[in-house]
Each structure stands twice: as C-alpha cells, then as structure tokens.
Amino acid sequence: MEQITSFAQLKAHLTDNNFVKRIAVANAVDEHSSEAALKAVESGFAEVFLFGDAAKIPVSEQIKRQFADKIHIIDIPDVQQATEAAVLAVRQGDADVLMKGLVNTDVLLRAVLNKENGILPEGNVLSFCSVFEIPAYRKLLFFGDPAVIPSPSLAQREAIINYVAQTARKFGVVCPKIAMIHATEVANPKIQYMQDYIDIMEKYRAGAFPNIILDGPLDIFLALDKERGAIKNVPTPVLGDADGLIFPNFESANVFYKALISFAGAEMAGCLAGTSKPVVLTSRGDSAESKFNSIAMACVLS
Amino acid sequence: MEQITSFAQLKAHLTDNNFVKRIAVANAVDEHSSEAALKAVESGFAEVFLFGDAAKIPVSEQIKRQFADKIHIIDIPDVQQATEAAVLAVRQGDADVLMKGLVNTDVLLRAVLNKENGILPEGNVLSFCSVFEIPAYRKLLFFGDPAVIPSPSLAQREAIINYVAQTARKFGVVCPKIAMIHATEVANPKIQYMQDYIDIMEKYRAGAFPNIILDGPLDIFLALDKERGAIKNVPTPVLGDADGLIFPNFESANVFYKALISFAGAEMAGCLAGTSKPVVLTSRGDSAESKFNSIAMACVLS
C-alpha cells in the first residue's frame, strides 16, 4: 500500500478500498460519540452497533431509514451492561472496533481488562498510541504514550515502541524511523528513563525491534527538524525525519501534542493500544474532526 | 512601565529608555557570541567588555573605531583566566550581565558557582528562565526550567516559580498568572511531582508567593488556550491566559519550546536564574535572533 501521509488520505484510503468496519459503541446515548460514529457510516466505511437505552440513542428516523443495514441499535438500558455487551461483541468477533460512548472511562476499562470477557490479551501492556498531523511537517507522526502510562517501565517502553511501529506500518510506513525523546542527545544516566533508552538501544543493535530505524536519546530538533537538527552535528539516521516518537513520560507527550494543537494547527487521532482490537476513547473536549479521525484510525488498525 | 508583550517591544523598551548595560563576555574569541554582543552595542543599549586573547577576538577595526567608548578588549589569552576575570567583573559591579563566549559550559559554571569569586549568592538555586514569543499567543510567555534542573525538588520548584514571576515583573507584568503544568488538571498523587504541586498550592493559599496568580495542575489547554480550556469546565483563574508556566521536569519544558520553534514560528530567549546578575548562555545552534533576544532579556533583568 501507499503511505498515508495525512488525515485526508486516511479517509480516502478507507473509502477507496471499500472497507466496512463494524464499530461497537458502548452506551451510545450521547450526541458526541454517536454523531462521530454516524459520520463514519455516512462516509461509507463503517457499520455501527449502538449499545444503550434505545429511547435515548440520538439517531434520527431519517438516518435510520437511510442506513438501515448499517445502523443497529441494541437496547440495553443499564450503562454497565451495555458497556460489557459492546466489549463482548468485539471479543466474539462481531465487531472490529470498540468505541466509548457516555460511560465513565473506569467502567469501560474494567470491561476491557476483564479476564473472562475483556479484550486485553494476557501479558499485553495497555497503552495509548496517537497519530498526529502537523501542517508544517511532511507526513503523519505516530507517538506514545500521552495518556495511559504516566512513567513507563522498561517493558512498557518496549511495548510502546512496538505499538508505534505497528501503527505506522498499518499506515504504510514500511520501515518507520523512531526517536526516543529527551531534552538533548546526551545520555545522562542520572535521569531515570535514560537507562531504559540505553538498554533499548543495546537490544535494538542486537536485533530486537526488526524493521524499524530506532535512535535515542534525541531532542525534538534532531527528531523532527532537519535544519535545526543538522546544526547540532549529531550523526543519527533519524535526522529530522522521524515517523514515530517515544516520549520519556506522559506529561511530555501531552505537552507536545497540546502545544501544537493550540499553536500550530495540528490535529490528533488516538486509540488504546495493546487490546486485541482498537478502542476509541474520544472525549467531549476533542474536536469533531479529531473524533472522526480517531474512528478512521481505528478502522485502519483493526 | 507598560507591559512588554513581544521581542520587538523588548528592544524598543531598551533603546527608548536609553539603557546602557555593561556586558562581560567570557572568552569572546568566537564569531557567534561576539557578533551578538556587538549587535547589542550597535542597537544602543550595551557596552561590552570582551575578555580573551585580543588577537583572536573578532571585531573589525572599523567597528572598534565607531564604538570606541562602548567596546573594551581585555587581553587574557588563557580561557579559564579570561572566564574568571569576566565573572569577577560582574561580581565587583563592573559589569551588569555575564555572557558565555567560546568556553565549555562546565568551566563557565565552575567560575559562576565559585564561593569566593563567583556570582551565585549562597543558598540560591541555580536554574534557567526562558522568555518565549509564540506568534499565535497574545503576549510573551515566561517559563522554567528547560535546561538546568532535570527533575526539581520542592525547594527548587518554589525557586523556579519565583524566578519566573520576577522575570515576568521585569517585563511589566504586574501580577503574573502562573500555571503548574501536568497532563491533566487532576492531581494524581501517584505521580512524583504532584505532591510538590499540592504542597505549593497549600503554601500559596496560605500567602506564600504574593502578587502572583498561581494554579495547578493544569494542562496546556487550560493554561494557554481559552477556547479549548473552557470546554473542560475547570474553574481556574488562569484559564487560557497564563503569563508563566512551571513544567514538571526539564524534558517536558524542552519538548514544549522546541516543538513550537519548529512548527509554530516561536522564538525563545533565556538566561540563568538565581545568579546575582543575569548570565547569557547562547549556543551555536541558537538563531541569531534568539541570541540577540537573550542579551536583550538579560539587559532588562539586570
């Protein structure tokens, strides 16, 4: 496949290839999640299963008629039961993507993590992977983890690298260049996470993490800015052309994407990573575009 | 004084008020530091004392003649001795600002920290304070610490708040609004630095940190983005209008400013904080504009 380098191309990829992914929405009784899911139906790449109190699920009769074969309402008035049923549908292969509706994230995660009926394979690290479009950058950027793991352990960091690489590959990046981010390119062993970076680079050189180009510590200039990175005279195969970023901790990832959304016109999509199928957790604060992009991302990953 | 809201205004403030600050440059034998210092002389707000090997200090005869009363060359060929002499000049009140020339940062810091002849008052925390101009933000932003203290202790964090507030005040911000940054507005006590934020807010409510408006944890949207911050419905007196940011650690501060320099056209200036007089540490990678702005910042602070 050709590399997807923008959200517009992501949408085109889904519609041009006639994908139809089945999305289970857990307690779809709020405008904001059902609207986003229905937009994916209208765009032609989704079929939705709306779990929740049927009387409260906001879908107009006209839309129901127009997409009768693509919109399914499963009437379960209890929030927790509706959530568990949506998760189970994904677990049993009746849906390809799980999406959070009007349900507390804790309740959703409990259902996702449930050993009997959940969708996190045993031993998998639960994390979050983002896709980011910065207008001034030449391609999409994949990164983790801005939301779930505050301060990753070594094993969690390795999992995050794999999730970022897998996500990039699903978007057609054959050999993603991934930078482990720090304030400088100097490995200062006094800093907690630096030993992880050193250990990971050793494993990488020994052949772990195949089919990626990995380097770190690198700062944002060396990772994303060819011109400013080059001034530093640091030899790195990533130099200003990263596809993926691994952040030291979730606060630096979070600062990164919010600053660029506010001041550089960036748009973000994101999914839980580690689950057997992608999980979309949009929140009320996300833009309509971001919600839609997250669903589209999940559909490509599933 | 009127609030300075851009680097252009900063320069105008210095020239309009006929300030002439004396800058001691430690080993001024490189083009990049001496050029920046001479630009401040040409702009009319600086007099420079260039310490180093006179034969190697790159000032043309024409410039020397033109600004004969503003350019002083102190011939000390040894790097360490030239550096110590520049620091001593500041300590003795013969200069208002110290600037790093072609000298290893470690050598400069040793001279700055020296108990007998240095310029760090006993008990002061050495940190770094930045001034940031983001084209899409309505005013200058002051923050710490992107460079010196990787993971501040409680006492260091308190010092950083005071440095950011003092810097903002020197730029005419009477009562700076300062946000302590995190990934969300929720105080999660499992995260190391969060206990510091909780303790600091308690002290703040008890009257410590007078004449600032302080809140945290807040995310970047709540601190800097009125529209996206408002969606979160979190009551905070800072809401999208911060003058100052305190970052959890230096990697998140570093990611913040480098991302916005690369992708949002931002420009940064910065100085060491905690010293008796400002210390400018520009590096070869900084843009000419950033070097000049850092000198101008130091001249306002001194």
Coordinates of C-alpha atoms in Angstrom, one line a residue:
Chain A
M1 CA 0.0 0.0 0.0
E2 CA 1.0 3.6 -0.5
Q3 CA 2.0 5.5 2.7
I4 CA -0.9 7.5 4.2
T5 CA 0.6 11.0 5.0
S6 CA -2.4 13.0 6.0
F7 CA -5.9 12.5 7.6
A8 CA -7.5 13.4 4.2
Q9 CA -5.5 10.5 2.7
L10 CA -6.6 8.2 5.6
K11 CA -10.3 8.9 4.8
A12 CA -9.7 8.4 1.1
H13 CA -7.8 5.1 1.8
L14 CA -10.8 3.8 3.7
T15 CA -13.5 4.8 1.2
D16 CA -11.5 4.0 -1.9
N17 CA -10.8 0.5 -0.7
N18 CA -14.5 -0.2 0.2
F19 CA -13.6 -1.1 3.8
V20 CA -16.6 -1.6 6.0
K21 CA -15.6 -1.9 9.6
R22 CA -18.0 -2.8 12.4
I23 CA -17.9 -0.4 15.3
A24 CA -19.5 -1.3 18.7
V25 CA -20.3 1.8 20.7
A26 CA -20.6 1.3 24.5
N27 CA -23.6 3.3 25.8
A28 CA -24.2 5.4 22.7
V29 CA -26.7 7.7 24.3
D30 CA -24.6 10.9 23.9
E31 CA -24.7 13.2 20.9
H32 CA -20.9 13.4 20.7
S33 CA -20.0 9.8 20.3
S34 CA -23.0 8.7 18.2
E35 CA -22.6 11.7 15.9
A36 CA -18.9 10.8 15.2
A37 CA -19.8 7.1 14.6
L38 CA -22.7 8.0 12.3
K39 CA -20.4 10.3 10.3
A40 CA -18.2 7.2 9.7
V41 CA -21.3 5.4 8.4
E42 CA -22.2 8.3 6.1
S43 CA -18.6 8.3 4.9
G44 CA -19.1 4.7 3.8
F45 CA -16.5 2.8 5.8
A46 CA -18.4 1.8 9.0
E47 CA -21.3 -0.2 10.2
V48 CA -22.3 0.7 13.8
F49 CA -23.7 -1.3 16.7
L50 CA -25.1 1.2 19.2
F51 CA -25.4 -0.4 22.7
G52 CA -27.5 1.5 25.2
D53 CA -31.0 2.7 26.2
A54 CA -32.7 2.7 22.7
A55 CA -35.0 5.5 23.7
K56 CA -32.0 7.7 24.4
I57 CA -29.8 6.9 21.5
P58 CA -29.8 10.1 19.4
V59 CA -30.3 8.8 15.8
S60 CA -33.0 10.5 13.7
E61 CA -35.6 8.3 12.0
Q62 CA -34.4 9.6 8.6
I63 CA -30.8 8.5 9.2
K64 CA -32.0 5.1 10.5
R65 CA -34.0 4.6 7.3
Q66 CA -31.3 5.8 5.0
F67 CA -28.7 3.5 6.5
A68 CA -31.0 0.7 7.7
D69 CA -28.4 -2.0 7.0
K70 CA -25.5 -0.1 8.6
I71 CA -27.1 1.1 11.9
H72 CA -28.0 -1.5 14.6
I73 CA -29.5 -0.5 17.9
I74 CA -29.1 -2.9 20.8
D75 CA -31.4 -1.9 23.6
I76 CA -29.7 -2.3 27.0
P77 CA -30.7 0.5 29.4
D78 CA -28.1 -0.3 32.1
V79 CA -24.8 1.5 31.4
Q80 CA -22.5 -1.2 32.7
Q81 CA -24.4 -4.0 31.0
A82 CA -24.4 -2.0 27.7
T83 CA -20.7 -1.5 28.0
E84 CA -20.0 -5.1 28.8
A85 CA -22.1 -6.2 25.8
A86 CA -20.2 -3.9 23.5
V87 CA -16.9 -5.3 24.7
L88 CA -18.1 -8.8 24.3
A89 CA -19.3 -8.2 20.8
V90 CA -15.7 -7.2 19.9
R91 CA -14.3 -10.1 21.8
Q92 CA -16.5 -12.6 20.0
G93 CA -15.6 -11.1 16.6
D94 CA -18.9 -9.5 15.9
A95 CA -17.3 -6.0 15.8
D96 CA -13.9 -4.7 14.7
V97 CA -13.6 -1.6 16.8
L98 CA -14.8 -0.6 20.3
M99 CA -15.8 3.0 20.9
K100 CA -16.6 4.7 24.2
G101 CA -20.0 6.4 24.5
L102 CA -21.4 8.0 27.6
V103 CA -19.6 5.8 30.1
N104 CA -17.0 6.6 32.7
T105 CA -13.6 5.6 31.4
D106 CA -13.0 3.5 34.5
V107 CA -16.1 1.4 33.8
L108 CA -15.1 0.9 30.2
L109 CA -11.6 0.0 31.1
R110 CA -12.8 -2.6 33.7
A111 CA -14.8 -4.2 31.0
V112 CA -11.9 -4.1 28.5
L113 CA -9.5 -5.6 31.1
N114 CA -11.9 -8.3 32.4
K115 CA -10.1 -11.6 32.1
E116 CA -13.1 -13.7 31.1
N117 CA -14.9 -11.3 28.8
G118 CA -12.4 -8.5 28.1
I119 CA -10.2 -7.7 25.1
L120 CA -6.7 -7.3 26.5
P121 CA -4.7 -10.5 25.7
E122 CA -2.9 -11.8 28.8
G123 CA 0.6 -10.2 29.2
N124 CA -0.1 -7.3 26.9
V125 CA 0.7 -3.8 28.0
L126 CA -2.3 -1.4 27.8
S127 CA -1.1 1.9 26.4
F128 CA -2.2 4.7 24.0
C129 CA -1.0 5.4 20.5
S130 CA -1.5 8.7 18.7
V131 CA -1.5 9.8 15.1
F132 CA -0.7 13.4 14.6
E133 CA -0.9 15.8 11.6
I134 CA 1.2 18.9 11.9
P135 CA 0.6 21.2 8.9
A136 CA 4.3 22.2 8.8
Y137 CA 5.5 18.5 8.9
R138 CA 5.7 16.5 5.7
K139 CA 3.9 13.4 7.0
L140 CA 1.9 11.9 9.8
L141 CA 3.6 11.4 13.1
F142 CA 2.9 8.4 15.4
F143 CA 3.7 8.6 19.1
G144 CA 3.1 7.1 22.5
D145 CA 2.0 7.4 25.3
P146 CA 0.3 10.7 26.0
A147 CA -2.5 9.4 28.2
V148 CA -2.4 6.0 29.9
I149 CA 1.1 5.2 31.4
P150 CA 2.5 8.2 33.4
S151 CA 6.0 6.8 33.7
P152 CA 6.7 3.7 31.7
S153 CA 8.8 0.8 32.9
L154 CA 11.4 -0.7 30.6
A155 CA 9.0 -3.4 29.5
Q156 CA 6.2 -0.9 28.9
R157 CA 8.6 1.3 26.9
E158 CA 9.4 -1.6 24.7
A159 CA 5.7 -2.3 24.2
I160 CA 5.1 1.4 23.3
I161 CA 7.9 1.2 20.6
N162 CA 6.2 -1.8 19.1
Y163 CA 2.7 -0.2 19.2
V164 CA 4.0 2.9 17.5
A165 CA 5.9 0.8 14.9
Q166 CA 2.8 -1.4 14.2
T167 CA 0.5 1.6 13.9
A168 CA 2.9 3.3 11.4
R169 CA 3.1 0.1 9.4
K170 CA -0.7 -0.1 9.1
F171 CA -0.4 3.4 7.6
G172 CA 2.0 2.1 5.0
V173 CA 5.3 3.2 6.6
V174 CA 7.5 0.2 5.7
C175 CA 10.4 0.9 8.0
P176 CA 9.4 3.6 10.5
K177 CA 12.1 5.9 11.9
I178 CA 11.5 6.2 15.6
A179 CA 13.1 8.6 18.0
M180 CA 13.3 8.2 21.8
I181 CA 12.8 11.8 23.0
H182 CA 14.9 13.6 25.6
A183 CA 16.0 17.2 26.2
T184 CA 19.3 16.6 24.5
E185 CA 21.1 13.8 22.6
V186 CA 23.3 13.1 25.6
A187 CA 22.5 10.0 27.6
N188 CA 22.7 11.3 31.2
P189 CA 22.5 8.2 33.4
K190 CA 21.4 10.3 36.4
I191 CA 18.0 10.6 34.7
Q192 CA 15.6 7.7 35.5
Y193 CA 14.4 6.9 32.0
M194 CA 17.8 7.2 30.4
Q195 CA 18.9 3.7 31.5
D196 CA 15.8 2.4 29.6
Y197 CA 16.9 4.2 26.5
I198 CA 20.5 2.8 26.8
D199 CA 19.1 -0.8 27.4
I200 CA 16.7 -0.5 24.5
M201 CA 19.4 0.8 22.1
E202 CA 21.5 -2.2 23.1
K203 CA 18.7 -4.6 22.4
Y204 CA 18.0 -2.8 19.1
R205 CA 21.6 -3.2 18.0
A206 CA 21.4 -6.9 18.9
G207 CA 18.4 -7.3 16.5
A208 CA 15.4 -6.8 18.7
F209 CA 12.8 -4.4 17.1
P210 CA 13.3 -5.5 13.5
N211 CA 12.3 -3.3 10.5
I212 CA 12.5 -0.1 12.3
I213 CA 15.2 2.6 12.5
L214 CA 15.5 3.5 16.2
D215 CA 17.6 6.1 17.8
G216 CA 17.8 8.0 21.1
P217 CA 18.1 10.0 23.2
L218 CA 17.3 12.7 20.6
D219 CA 15.7 16.1 21.1
I220 CA 12.8 17.4 19.1
F221 CA 15.1 19.2 16.7
L222 CA 17.1 16.1 15.9
A223 CA 13.9 14.1 15.6
L224 CA 11.7 16.4 13.5
D225 CA 13.6 19.4 12.3
K226 CA 16.2 18.7 9.5
E227 CA 17.6 22.3 9.5
R228 CA 17.9 22.8 13.3
G229 CA 18.8 19.2 13.9
A230 CA 21.7 19.4 11.4
I231 CA 23.3 22.4 13.2
K232 CA 23.9 20.0 16.2
N233 CA 26.2 17.8 14.1
V234 CA 24.9 14.6 15.8
P235 CA 25.1 11.6 13.5
T236 CA 21.6 9.9 13.6
P237 CA 19.7 8.0 10.9
V238 CA 16.5 9.7 12.1
L239 CA 17.8 13.3 11.5
G240 CA 14.6 15.5 11.2
D241 CA 12.6 12.8 9.6
A242 CA 11.0 10.7 12.4
D243 CA 7.8 8.8 11.7
G244 CA 7.5 7.9 15.4
L245 CA 8.3 9.5 18.8
I246 CA 8.6 7.7 22.1
F247 CA 8.3 10.2 24.9
P248 CA 10.0 9.9 28.3
N249 CA 6.7 10.2 30.2
F250 CA 3.1 11.0 29.5
E251 CA 3.4 14.7 30.6
S252 CA 6.0 15.5 27.9
A253 CA 3.9 13.7 25.2
N254 CA 0.8 15.6 26.5
V255 CA 2.6 19.0 26.4
F256 CA 3.9 18.2 22.9
Y257 CA 0.6 17.5 21.3
K258 CA -1.5 20.1 23.1
A259 CA 1.0 22.9 22.3
L260 CA 0.9 22.0 18.6
I261 CA -2.9 21.7 18.5
S262 CA -3.2 25.2 20.1
F263 CA -0.5 27.0 18.2
A264 CA 0.4 25.1 15.0
G265 CA -3.0 23.9 13.7
A266 CA -2.2 20.3 14.5
E267 CA -4.9 17.6 14.6
M268 CA -4.7 14.4 16.6
A269 CA -6.3 10.9 16.5
G270 CA -5.7 8.2 19.0
C271 CA -6.6 4.7 20.2
L272 CA -5.8 2.4 23.1
A273 CA -3.0 0.1 22.1
G274 CA -2.4 -3.5 23.4
T275 CA -6.0 -4.6 23.1
S276 CA -7.0 -7.3 20.6
K277 CA -9.0 -4.7 18.6
P278 CA -8.6 -0.9 18.7
V279 CA -10.5 1.1 21.3
V280 CA -11.6 4.7 20.6
L281 CA -11.9 6.9 23.7
T282 CA -12.9 10.3 22.4
S283 CA -13.9 12.9 24.9
R284 CA -16.2 15.8 24.9
G285 CA -13.2 18.2 24.6
D286 CA -12.0 16.6 21.3
S287 CA -12.8 18.5 18.1
A288 CA -15.4 16.8 15.8
E289 CA -12.5 16.3 13.3
S290 CA -10.4 14.6 15.9
K291 CA -13.2 12.2 16.9
F292 CA -13.8 11.3 13.3
N293 CA -10.0 10.8 12.7
S294 CA -9.8 8.5 15.7
I295 CA -12.5 6.3 14.4
A296 CA -10.9 6.3 11.0
M297 CA -7.6 5.4 12.6
A298 CA -9.2 2.5 14.5
C299 CA -10.8 1.2 11.3
V300 CA -7.4 1.1 9.5
L301 CA -5.8 -0.6 12.5
S302 CA -8.5 -3.3 13.0
Chain B
M1 CA 6.1 50.6 33.0
E2 CA 4.0 49.3 30.2
Q3 CA 3.9 45.5 29.8
I4 CA 6.4 44.2 27.1
T5 CA 4.4 41.8 25.0
S6 CA 6.9 40.9 22.2
F7 CA 10.6 40.9 21.5
A8 CA 10.2 43.9 19.2
Q9 CA 8.8 45.8 22.2
L10 CA 11.6 44.5 24.3
K11 CA 14.2 46.0 22.0
A12 CA 12.2 49.3 21.8
H13 CA 11.9 49.4 25.6
L14 CA 15.7 49.2 25.9
T15 CA 16.5 51.7 23.2
D16 CA 13.7 54.2 24.0
N17 CA 14.8 54.4 27.7
N18 CA 18.4 54.9 26.9
F19 CA 19.6 52.0 28.9
V20 CA 23.2 51.2 28.6
K21 CA 24.1 47.8 30.2
R22 CA 27.6 46.6 30.6
I23 CA 28.1 43.0 29.3
A24 CA 31.2 41.0 30.2
V25 CA 31.8 38.3 27.6
A26 CA 33.8 35.3 28.9
N27 CA 36.4 34.3 26.2
A28 CA 34.9 36.4 23.4
V29 CA 37.0 34.7 20.7
D30 CA 34.2 33.2 18.7
E31 CA 32.2 34.9 16.0
H32 CA 28.8 33.8 17.3
S33 CA 28.9 35.4 20.8
S34 CA 30.9 38.5 19.9
E35 CA 28.6 39.2 16.9
A36 CA 25.5 39.0 19.1
A37 CA 27.1 41.2 21.8
L38 CA 28.2 43.8 19.1
K39 CA 24.7 43.8 17.7
A40 CA 23.5 44.9 21.2
V41 CA 26.2 47.7 21.1
E42 CA 25.0 48.8 17.7
S43 CA 21.4 48.8 18.9
G44 CA 22.5 51.3 21.5
F45 CA 21.7 49.5 24.8
A46 CA 25.0 47.8 25.5
E47 CA 28.7 48.4 26.3
V48 CA 30.8 45.3 26.1
F49 CA 33.9 44.0 27.9
L50 CA 35.4 41.3 25.7
F51 CA 37.7 39.0 27.8
G52 CA 40.0 36.7 25.9
D53 CA 43.0 36.5 23.6
A54 CA 43.0 40.0 22.0
A55 CA 44.5 38.7 18.8
K56 CA 41.6 36.3 18.3
I57 CA 38.6 38.5 19.3
P58 CA 36.8 39.1 16.0
V59 CA 36.0 42.8 16.0
S60 CA 36.8 44.8 12.9
E61 CA 38.9 47.9 13.2
Q62 CA 36.1 49.9 11.8
I63 CA 33.6 48.8 14.4
K64 CA 36.2 49.4 17.1
R65 CA 36.7 53.0 16.0
Q66 CA 33.0 53.6 15.5
F67 CA 32.1 52.4 19.1
A68 CA 35.4 53.2 20.7
D69 CA 33.8 54.1 24.1
K70 CA 31.5 51.1 24.0
I71 CA 33.9 48.2 23.2
H72 CA 36.6 47.2 25.6
I73 CA 39.0 44.4 25.0
I74 CA 40.7 42.8 28.0
D75 CA 43.6 40.7 26.7
I76 CA 43.7 37.4 28.7
P77 CA 44.8 34.6 26.4
D78 CA 44.0 31.7 28.9
V79 CA 40.4 30.6 28.6
Q80 CA 39.9 29.8 32.2
Q81 CA 41.5 33.0 33.4
A82 CA 39.5 35.1 30.9
T83 CA 36.4 33.4 32.1
E84 CA 37.2 34.0 35.8
A85 CA 38.0 37.6 35.1
A86 CA 34.7 38.2 33.3
V87 CA 32.8 36.6 36.2
L88 CA 34.8 38.7 38.7
A89 CA 34.0 41.9 36.8
V90 CA 30.3 41.1 37.2
R91 CA 30.8 40.2 40.9
Q92 CA 32.6 43.5 41.6
G93 CA 29.9 45.6 39.9
D94 CA 32.0 46.5 36.8
A95 CA 29.5 44.7 34.5
D96 CA 25.7 44.1 34.6
V97 CA 25.5 40.9 32.5
L98 CA 27.7 37.9 32.0
M99 CA 27.8 36.2 28.6
K100 CA 29.4 32.9 27.6
G101 CA 31.8 33.1 24.7
L102 CA 34.0 30.2 23.5
V103 CA 34.2 28.3 26.8
N104 CA 32.9 25.0 27.9
T105 CA 29.7 25.4 29.9
D106 CA 31.3 23.4 32.8
V107 CA 34.2 25.8 33.0
L108 CA 31.9 28.8 33.0
L109 CA 29.6 27.3 35.6
R110 CA 32.5 26.5 37.9
A111 CA 33.6 30.1 37.8
V112 CA 29.9 31.3 38.4
L113 CA 29.5 28.9 41.3
N114 CA 32.9 29.6 42.9
K115 CA 32.2 30.6 46.5
E116 CA 35.0 33.2 46.8
N117 CA 34.7 34.9 43.3
G118 CA 31.5 33.6 41.8
I119 CA 28.1 35.2 41.4
L120 CA 25.6 32.7 42.9
P121 CA 24.6 34.0 46.3
E122 CA 24.8 31.4 49.0
G123 CA 21.6 29.3 49.2
N124 CA 20.3 30.4 45.8
V125 CA 19.0 27.7 43.4
L126 CA 20.7 27.8 40.0
S127 CA 18.1 27.4 37.3
F128 CA 17.1 28.7 33.9
C129 CA 14.3 31.0 32.9
S130 CA 13.0 31.4 29.4
V131 CA 11.0 34.1 27.6
F132 CA 9.0 32.8 24.7
E133 CA 7.2 34.5 21.8
I134 CA 4.6 32.4 20.1
P135 CA 3.1 34.2 17.1
A136 CA -0.4 32.8 17.8
Y137 CA -0.3 33.8 21.6
R138 CA -1.2 37.3 22.6
K139 CA 1.8 38.1 24.9
L140 CA 5.2 36.8 25.9
L141 CA 5.3 33.6 28.0
F142 CA 7.8 33.1 30.8
F143 CA 8.8 29.6 31.8
G144 CA 11.2 27.3 33.7
D145 CA 13.2 25.2 33.6
P146 CA 14.1 23.8 30.2
A147 CA 17.8 23.2 30.7
V148 CA 19.4 23.1 34.1
I149 CA 17.4 21.1 36.7
P150 CA 16.2 17.8 35.2
S151 CA 13.8 16.9 38.0
P152 CA 13.3 19.7 40.5
S153 CA 12.9 19.1 44.2
L154 CA 10.1 21.0 46.1
A155 CA 12.5 23.8 47.1
Q156 CA 13.9 24.1 43.6
R157 CA 10.3 24.2 42.2
E158 CA 9.5 27.0 44.6
A159 CA 12.6 28.9 43.4
I160 CA 11.6 28.4 39.8
I161 CA 8.2 29.9 40.4
N162 CA 9.8 32.9 42.0
Y163 CA 12.3 33.3 39.1
V164 CA 9.5 33.1 36.5
A165 CA 7.4 35.6 38.5
Q166 CA 10.4 38.0 38.9
T167 CA 11.2 37.8 35.2
A168 CA 7.6 38.5 34.2
R169 CA 7.5 41.5 36.6
K170 CA 10.7 43.0 35.0
F171 CA 8.8 42.8 31.7
G172 CA 5.9 44.8 33.3
V173 CA 3.5 42.0 34.2
V174 CA 2.2 43.3 37.5
C175 CA 0.5 40.2 38.7
P176 CA 1.7 37.2 36.6
K177 CA -0.7 34.3 36.1
I178 CA 1.4 31.1 36.5
A179 CA 0.3 27.6 35.7
M180 CA 2.0 24.4 37.0
I181 CA 1.8 22.1 34.1
H182 CA 0.7 18.5 34.0
A183 CA -1.1 16.2 31.5
T184 CA -4.5 16.9 33.1
E185 CA -6.0 19.1 35.8
V186 CA -6.4 16.1 38.1
A187 CA -3.8 15.8 41.0
N188 CA -2.7 12.2 40.8
P189 CA -0.7 11.6 44.0
K190 CA 0.9 8.5 42.4
I191 CA 3.0 10.9 40.2
Q192 CA 6.2 12.1 41.8
Y193 CA 5.9 15.8 41.2
M194 CA 2.3 16.0 42.1
Q195 CA 2.9 16.1 45.8
D196 CA 5.1 19.2 45.1
Y197 CA 2.2 20.9 43.3
I198 CA -0.2 20.1 46.1
D199 CA 2.2 21.4 48.8
I200 CA 2.9 24.5 46.7
M201 CA -0.8 25.3 46.3
E202 CA -1.3 24.9 50.0
K203 CA 1.6 27.4 50.7
Y204 CA 0.2 29.7 48.0
R205 CA -3.2 29.7 49.6
A206 CA -1.5 30.5 53.0
G207 CA 0.0 33.6 51.5
A208 CA 3.4 32.5 50.1
F209 CA 4.2 33.7 46.6
P210 CA 2.5 37.1 46.9
N211 CA 1.4 39.1 43.8
I212 CA 1.0 36.1 41.5
I213 CA -2.0 34.1 40.5
L214 CA -0.9 30.5 40.7
D215 CA -2.8 27.3 39.8
G216 CA -2.0 23.7 39.1
P217 CA -2.0 21.1 38.0
L218 CA -3.3 22.4 34.7
D219 CA -2.8 21.1 31.2
I220 CA -1.6 23.2 28.2
F221 CA -5.1 23.9 27.1
L222 CA -6.2 25.2 30.5
A223 CA -3.0 27.3 30.7
L224 CA -2.8 28.8 27.2
D225 CA -5.9 28.1 25.2
K226 CA -9.1 29.9 26.2
E227 CA -11.3 28.1 23.8
R228 CA -10.1 24.5 24.3
G229 CA -9.6 25.2 28.0
A230 CA -13.1 26.4 28.5
I231 CA -14.6 23.1 27.1
K232 CA -13.0 21.3 30.1
N233 CA -15.2 23.3 32.5
V234 CA -12.5 23.5 35.1
P235 CA -12.6 26.6 37.3
T236 CA -9.2 28.3 37.2
P237 CA -8.2 31.9 37.4
V238 CA -5.5 31.2 34.8
L239 CA -7.9 29.9 32.1
G240 CA -6.0 30.2 28.8
D241 CA -4.2 33.4 29.8
A242 CA -1.0 32.3 31.6
D243 CA 2.0 34.6 31.7
G244 CA 4.2 31.9 33.2
L245 CA 4.5 28.1 33.0
I246 CA 6.2 25.8 35.5
F247 CA 7.0 22.4 33.9
P248 CA 7.1 19.1 35.8
N249 CA 10.6 18.4 34.5
F250 CA 13.1 19.8 32.0
E251 CA 12.2 17.3 29.3
S252 CA 8.6 18.5 29.1
A253 CA 9.8 22.1 29.0
N254 CA 12.3 21.3 26.4
V255 CA 9.8 19.4 24.2
F256 CA 7.4 22.4 24.6
Y257 CA 9.7 25.1 23.3
K258 CA 11.4 23.1 20.6
A259 CA 8.1 21.9 19.1
L260 CA 6.8 25.4 18.9
I261 CA 10.1 26.8 17.5
S262 CA 10.0 24.1 14.8
F263 CA 6.3 24.2 13.9
A264 CA 4.7 27.5 15.2
G265 CA 7.4 30.1 14.4
A266 CA 8.2 30.7 18.1
E267 CA 11.3 32.5 19.2
M268 CA 13.0 32.0 22.6
A269 CA 15.3 33.9 24.8
G270 CA 16.8 32.7 28.1
C271 CA 19.1 33.3 31.0
L272 CA 20.5 31.5 34.0
A273 CA 18.4 32.4 37.0
G274 CA 19.5 32.5 40.7
T275 CA 22.8 34.4 40.0
S276 CA 23.2 37.9 41.3
K277 CA 23.3 39.2 37.7
P278 CA 21.8 37.5 34.6
V279 CA 24.0 35.1 32.7
V280 CA 23.5 34.6 28.9
L281 CA 24.5 31.1 27.7
T282 CA 23.7 31.1 23.9
S283 CA 24.9 28.2 21.9
R284 CA 25.9 27.8 18.3
G285 CA 22.6 26.2 17.5
D286 CA 20.6 29.2 18.6
S287 CA 19.3 31.5 15.8
A288 CA 20.9 35.0 15.6
E289 CA 17.6 36.4 16.7
S290 CA 17.4 34.2 19.7
K291 CA 21.0 35.1 20.8
F292 CA 20.2 38.8 20.5
N293 CA 16.9 38.4 22.3
S294 CA 18.7 36.6 25.2
I295 CA 21.1 39.5 25.6
A296 CA 18.2 42.0 25.5
M297 CA 16.4 39.9 28.1
A298 CA 19.5 39.9 30.4
C299 CA 19.8 43.7 30.0
V300 CA 16.2 44.2 31.1
L301 CA 16.7 41.8 34.1
S302 CA 19.9 43.3 35.3

